[in-house]
mmCIF file of C-alpha atoms in Angstrom:
data_model
loop_
_atom_site.group_PDB
_atom_site.id
_atom_site.type_symbol
_atom_site.label_atom_id
_atom_site.label_comp_id
_atom_site.label_asym_id
_atom_site.label_seq_id
_atom_site.Cartn_x
_atom_site.Cartn_y
_atom_site.Cartn_z
ATOM 1 C CA MET A 3 -23.645 16.984 -35.174
ATOM 2 C CA ASP A 4 -22.648 13.466 -36.192
ATOM 3 C CA ALA A 5 -22.911 10.303 -34.150
ATOM 4 C CA ASP A 6 -19.241 10.379 -33.075
ATOM 5 C CA GLN A 7 -19.580 13.878 -31.626
ATOM 6 C CA VAL A 8 -22.732 12.893 -29.753
ATOM 7 C CA ALA A 9 -21.013 9.807 -28.366
ATOM 8 C CA THR A 10 -17.992 11.865 -27.283
ATOM 9 C CA ARG A 11 -20.160 14.444 -25.517
ATOM 10 C CA GLU A 12 -22.170 11.742 -23.755
ATOM 11 C CA SER A 13 -19.028 9.924 -22.654
ATOM 12 C CA LYS A 14 -17.635 13.171 -21.198
ATOM 13 C CA GLN A 15 -20.888 13.797 -19.346
ATOM 14 C CA GLU A 16 -20.842 10.271 -17.942
ATOM 15 C CA ALA A 17 -17.219 10.692 -16.881
ATOM 16 C CA ALA A 18 -18.001 13.996 -15.137
ATOM 17 C CA LYS A 19 -20.997 12.413 -13.425
ATOM 18 C CA SER A 20 -18.877 9.469 -12.338
ATOM 19 C CA ASP A 21 -16.181 11.789 -10.940
ATOM 20 C CA ALA A 22 -18.773 13.822 -9.005
ATOM 21 C CA GLU A 23 -20.292 10.664 -7.518
ATOM 22 C CA PHE A 24 -16.820 9.420 -6.580
ATOM 23 C CA VAL A 25 -15.989 12.684 -4.761
ATOM 24 C CA ARG A 26 -19.406 12.766 -3.082
ATOM 25 C CA SER A 27 -19.000 9.205 -1.797
ATOM 26 C CA TRP A 28 -15.669 10.088 -0.185
ATOM 27 C CA MET A 29 -17.023 13.306 1.325
ATOM 28 C CA ASP A 30 -19.905 11.331 2.835
ATOM 29 C CA ALA A 31 -17.495 8.727 4.237
ATOM 30 C CA ILE A 32 -15.294 11.400 5.833
ATOM 31 C CA GLU A 33 -18.340 13.149 7.295
ATOM 32 C CA LEU A 34 -19.577 9.892 8.828
ATOM 33 C CA SER A 35 -16.142 9.290 10.322
ATOM 34 C CA SER A 36 -16.169 12.780 11.869
ATOM 35 C CA LYS A 37 -19.638 12.216 13.339
ATOM 36 C CA GLU A 38 -18.614 8.865 14.813
ATOM 37 C CA GLU A 39 -15.728 10.472 16.693
ATOM 38 C CA LYS A 40 -17.425 13.784 17.488
ATOM 39 C CA LYS A 41 -17.576 13.241 21.258
ATOM 40 C CA TRP A 42 -14.030 11.947 21.400
ATOM 41 C CA ARG A 43 -12.735 14.966 19.462
ATOM 42 C CA GLU A 44 -14.522 17.333 21.826
ATOM 43 C CA HIS A 45 -12.914 15.623 24.837
ATOM 44 C CA ALA A 46 -9.541 15.653 23.059
ATOM 45 C CA ARG A 47 -9.749 19.426 22.476
ATOM 46 C CA ASP A 48 -10.675 19.940 26.137
ATOM 47 C CA ALA A 49 -7.693 17.842 27.234
ATOM 48 C CA VAL A 50 -5.317 19.884 25.061
ATOM 49 C CA LYS A 51 -6.737 23.162 26.453
ATOM 50 C CA ILE A 52 -6.342 21.960 30.027
ATOM 51 C CA TYR A 53 -2.787 20.778 29.301
ATOM 52 C CA ARG A 54 -1.848 24.160 27.835
ATOM 53 C CA SER A 55 -3.527 26.472 30.303
ATOM 54 C CA GLY A 56 -5.186 24.536 33.106
ATOM 55 C CA ASP A 57 -8.725 25.465 32.056
ATOM 56 C CA LYS A 58 -11.122 24.313 29.313
ATOM 57 C CA SER A 59 -11.798 27.878 28.264
ATOM 58 C CA GLY A 60 -8.171 28.357 27.348
ATOM 59 C CA GLU A 61 -7.723 31.092 29.952
ATOM 60 C CA SER A 62 -5.002 30.641 32.529
ATOM 61 C CA LYS A 63 -5.843 31.107 36.190
ATOM 62 C CA GLU A 64 -3.648 32.364 38.956
ATOM 63 C CA ARG A 65 -2.674 30.138 41.870
ATOM 64 C CA THR A 66 -3.439 26.894 40.094
ATOM 65 C CA PHE A 67 -1.313 23.809 39.620
ATOM 66 C CA ASN A 68 -1.771 22.041 36.299
ATOM 67 C CA ILE A 69 -1.523 18.404 37.360
ATOM 68 C CA LEU A 70 -2.335 17.163 33.847
ATOM 69 C CA TYR A 71 0.655 19.000 32.395
ATOM 70 C CA SER A 72 2.910 17.584 35.099
ATOM 71 C CA ASN A 73 1.648 14.043 34.558
ATOM 72 C CA ILE A 74 2.074 14.176 30.787
ATOM 73 C CA GLU A 75 5.578 15.660 31.034
ATOM 74 C CA THR A 76 6.497 12.862 33.454
ATOM 75 C CA THR A 77 4.960 10.100 31.361
ATOM 76 C CA ILE A 78 6.459 11.033 27.982
ATOM 77 C CA PRO A 79 10.109 10.315 28.961
ATOM 78 C CA ALA A 80 9.009 6.977 30.413
ATOM 79 C CA VAL A 81 7.463 5.990 27.066
ATOM 80 C CA TYR A 82 10.109 7.519 24.802
ATOM 81 C CA ASN A 83 13.406 8.965 26.022
ATOM 82 C CA SER A 84 15.939 8.825 23.187
ATOM 83 C CA VAL A 85 16.419 8.209 19.468
ATOM 84 C CA PRO A 86 16.458 4.438 18.836
ATOM 85 C CA ILE A 87 19.654 2.837 17.544
ATOM 86 C CA PRO A 88 19.046 0.710 14.412
ATOM 87 C CA ASP A 89 20.041 -2.937 14.761
ATOM 88 C CA VAL A 90 19.668 -4.932 11.533
ATOM 89 C CA ARG A 91 20.877 -8.514 11.502
ATOM 90 C CA ARG A 92 20.218 -11.753 9.717
ATOM 91 C CA ARG A 93 17.590 -13.992 11.257
ATOM 92 C CA PHE A 94 19.900 -17.011 11.094
ATOM 93 C CA SER A 95 23.643 -16.820 11.763
ATOM 94 C CA ASP A 96 24.583 -18.582 8.541
ATOM 95 C CA ASP A 97 27.964 -18.193 6.859
ATOM 96 C CA ASP A 98 26.581 -15.634 4.420
ATOM 97 C CA PRO A 99 28.958 -12.703 3.815
ATOM 98 C CA VAL A 100 26.635 -11.166 1.235
ATOM 99 C CA GLY A 101 23.741 -11.189 3.701
ATOM 100 C CA LYS A 102 26.007 -9.614 6.334
ATOM 101 C CA GLU A 103 26.960 -6.800 3.951
ATOM 102 C CA VAL A 104 23.327 -6.182 3.047
ATOM 103 C CA SER A 105 22.379 -6.031 6.747
ATOM 104 C CA ASP A 106 25.128 -3.492 7.383
ATOM 105 C CA ILE A 107 24.027 -1.344 4.450
ATOM 106 C CA ILE A 108 20.396 -1.314 5.640
ATOM 107 C CA GLU A 109 21.422 -0.535 9.228
ATOM 108 C CA ARG A 110 23.659 2.362 8.174
ATOM 109 C CA SER A 111 20.993 3.701 5.823
ATOM 110 C CA ILE A 112 18.400 3.759 8.619
ATOM 111 C CA SER A 113 20.902 5.364 10.993
ATOM 112 C CA TYR A 114 21.688 8.123 8.490
ATOM 113 C CA SER A 115 17.996 8.649 7.711
ATOM 114 C CA VAL A 116 17.146 9.119 11.395
ATOM 115 C CA ASP A 117 20.073 11.534 11.899
ATOM 116 C CA SER A 118 19.388 13.611 8.763
ATOM 117 C CA TYR A 119 16.335 15.342 10.290
ATOM 118 C CA ASP A 120 14.825 15.935 13.728
ATOM 119 C CA PHE A 121 13.369 12.454 14.235
ATOM 120 C CA ASP A 122 13.470 12.921 18.006
ATOM 121 C CA ALA A 123 11.113 15.936 17.929
ATOM 122 C CA VAL A 124 8.640 14.071 15.719
ATOM 123 C CA MET A 125 8.516 11.076 18.058
ATOM 124 C CA ARG A 126 8.092 13.247 21.147
ATOM 125 C CA SER A 127 5.125 14.989 19.506
ATOM 126 C CA VAL A 128 3.611 11.630 18.540
ATOM 127 C CA VAL A 129 3.976 10.302 22.091
ATOM 128 C CA GLN A 130 2.457 13.496 23.493
ATOM 129 C CA ASP A 131 -0.573 13.088 21.213
ATOM 130 C CA MET A 132 -0.872 9.464 22.303
ATOM 131 C CA GLU A 133 -0.786 10.373 25.995
ATOM 132 C CA LEU A 134 -2.977 13.500 25.787
ATOM 133 C CA PRO A 135 -5.761 13.244 23.168
ATOM 134 C CA GLY A 136 -5.290 9.470 22.993
ATOM 135 C CA ARG A 137 -4.105 9.103 19.401
ATOM 136 C CA GLY A 138 -0.508 9.480 18.273
ATOM 137 C CA THR A 139 -0.077 9.172 14.525
ATOM 138 C CA SER A 140 2.942 9.418 12.265
ATOM 139 C CA ARG A 141 3.611 8.493 8.673
ATOM 140 C CA ILE A 142 6.554 8.068 6.320
ATOM 141 C CA ARG A 143 6.835 10.605 3.510
ATOM 142 C CA TRP A 144 8.915 9.683 0.473
ATOM 143 C CA LYS A 145 10.279 12.696 -1.370
ATOM 144 C CA PRO A 146 12.086 12.357 -4.715
ATOM 145 C CA TYR A 147 14.294 15.091 -6.179
ATOM 146 C CA LEU A 148 14.316 15.410 -9.965
ATOM 147 C CA ASP A 149 16.763 17.038 -12.336
ATOM 148 C CA GLU A 150 16.144 20.391 -14.030
ATOM 149 C CA GLU A 151 14.145 18.708 -16.783
ATOM 150 C CA GLY A 152 11.950 17.035 -14.184
ATOM 151 C CA GLU A 153 12.468 13.618 -15.731
ATOM 152 C CA ASN A 154 15.253 11.793 -13.885
ATOM 153 C CA LYS A 155 15.480 11.219 -10.154
ATOM 154 C CA VAL A 156 18.775 12.506 -8.735
ATOM 155 C CA TYR A 157 18.102 12.009 -5.017
ATOM 156 C CA GLU A 158 15.413 10.705 -2.679
ATOM 157 C CA GLU A 159 14.655 10.697 1.017
ATOM 158 C CA ALA A 160 12.137 9.143 3.394
ATOM 159 C CA THR A 161 11.257 10.989 6.584
ATOM 160 C CA CYS A 162 8.855 10.360 9.440
ATOM 161 C CA GLU A 163 6.370 13.168 10.113
ATOM 162 C CA LEU A 164 3.710 13.906 12.687
ATOM 163 C CA VAL A 165 0.030 13.710 11.732
ATOM 164 C CA GLN A 166 -2.075 15.937 13.966
ATOM 165 C CA TRP A 167 -4.814 13.928 15.676
ATOM 166 C CA SER A 168 -7.411 16.466 14.469
ATOM 167 C CA GLN A 169 -6.336 15.969 10.839
ATOM 168 C CA PHE A 170 -6.750 12.195 10.756
ATOM 169 C CA ARG A 171 -9.810 10.198 9.731
ATOM 170 C CA ARG A 172 -10.426 6.462 9.405
ATOM 171 C CA GLY A 173 -13.054 4.129 8.082
ATOM 172 C CA PRO A 174 -15.230 2.001 10.387
ATOM 173 C CA GLY A 175 -13.672 -1.034 12.027
ATOM 174 C CA LYS A 176 -13.355 -2.699 15.443
ATOM 175 C CA THR A 177 -9.686 -3.571 14.849
ATOM 176 C CA TRP A 178 -7.022 -2.025 12.603
ATOM 177 C CA ASP A 179 -7.210 -5.042 10.305
ATOM 178 C CA ASP A 180 -10.858 -4.155 9.641
ATOM 179 C CA VAL A 181 -10.300 -0.443 8.915
ATOM 180 C CA PRO A 182 -10.943 -0.017 5.150
ATOM 181 C CA TRP A 183 -9.315 3.390 4.622
ATOM 182 C CA LEU A 184 -7.302 6.185 6.205
ATOM 183 C CA ALA A 185 -7.471 9.890 5.363
ATOM 184 C CA PHE A 186 -5.211 12.841 6.173
ATOM 185 C CA GLU A 187 -6.235 16.482 6.019
ATOM 186 C CA LEU A 188 -3.719 18.689 4.214
ATOM 187 C CA PHE A 189 -3.390 22.444 3.912
ATOM 188 C CA LEU A 190 -2.284 23.345 0.398
ATOM 189 C CA GLY A 191 -0.874 26.605 -0.906
ATOM 190 C CA ARG A 192 -1.978 28.241 -4.145
ATOM 191 C CA GLU A 193 0.840 26.711 -6.158
ATOM 192 C CA GLU A 194 0.026 23.224 -4.864
ATOM 193 C CA LEU A 195 -3.699 23.699 -5.579
ATOM 194 C CA ASN A 196 -3.009 24.825 -9.134
ATOM 195 C CA LYS A 197 -0.685 21.892 -9.676
ATOM 196 C CA LEU A 198 -3.265 19.476 -8.293
ATOM 197 C CA SER A 199 -6.080 20.944 -10.429
ATOM 198 C CA PRO A 200 -5.296 23.753 -12.896
ATOM 199 C CA LYS A 201 -9.034 24.226 -13.460
ATOM 200 C CA VAL A 202 -10.329 24.251 -9.870
ATOM 201 C CA GLY A 203 -7.234 25.521 -8.031
ATOM 202 C CA PRO A 204 -7.519 29.217 -9.052
ATOM 203 C CA THR A 205 -11.197 29.341 -7.991
ATOM 204 C CA ILE A 206 -10.557 28.352 -4.346
ATOM 205 C CA ASN A 207 -10.229 31.256 -1.922
#
């Protein structure tokens, strides 16, 4: 074995070691985040169970009145009651026809984007999570559509989607400006796992 082969093997070993350390560091960070919010997550699960059935155990009882459910269903419409109407305008009312046209294009694009999927249902779920467990989270997903060759983009869309409170993690910080990272738990199918990692994907049960 010549020197180049030895160097190549050592570089691959170092790269594998570096990748393993990188993954381990993130797993440790996520675990610490889960431990920090352990009590809150337990209370959040209890609140959801009570909201759904009136009892922590998840079993419904006869002759009970679920006041939590009633309160939440009353509060949600007060916080959010309808799909917002986009209103895009120039900051200064200058004689700028180009700026006016651009504002109209952006406003119509947002209006179409909100109407092209069930934005209202997403926002109601987010508000419910905010009022019940205490954390309502959503995110914007950009989805491109490629041609048959998979090279050129033929269409794209951006939609707002709910992030379940139990599938969200964050780094330590007293304010959002101090939070160093955010993480979202995803459930992937076999095809997505294989695409993400052709080597590891088939081995996951």
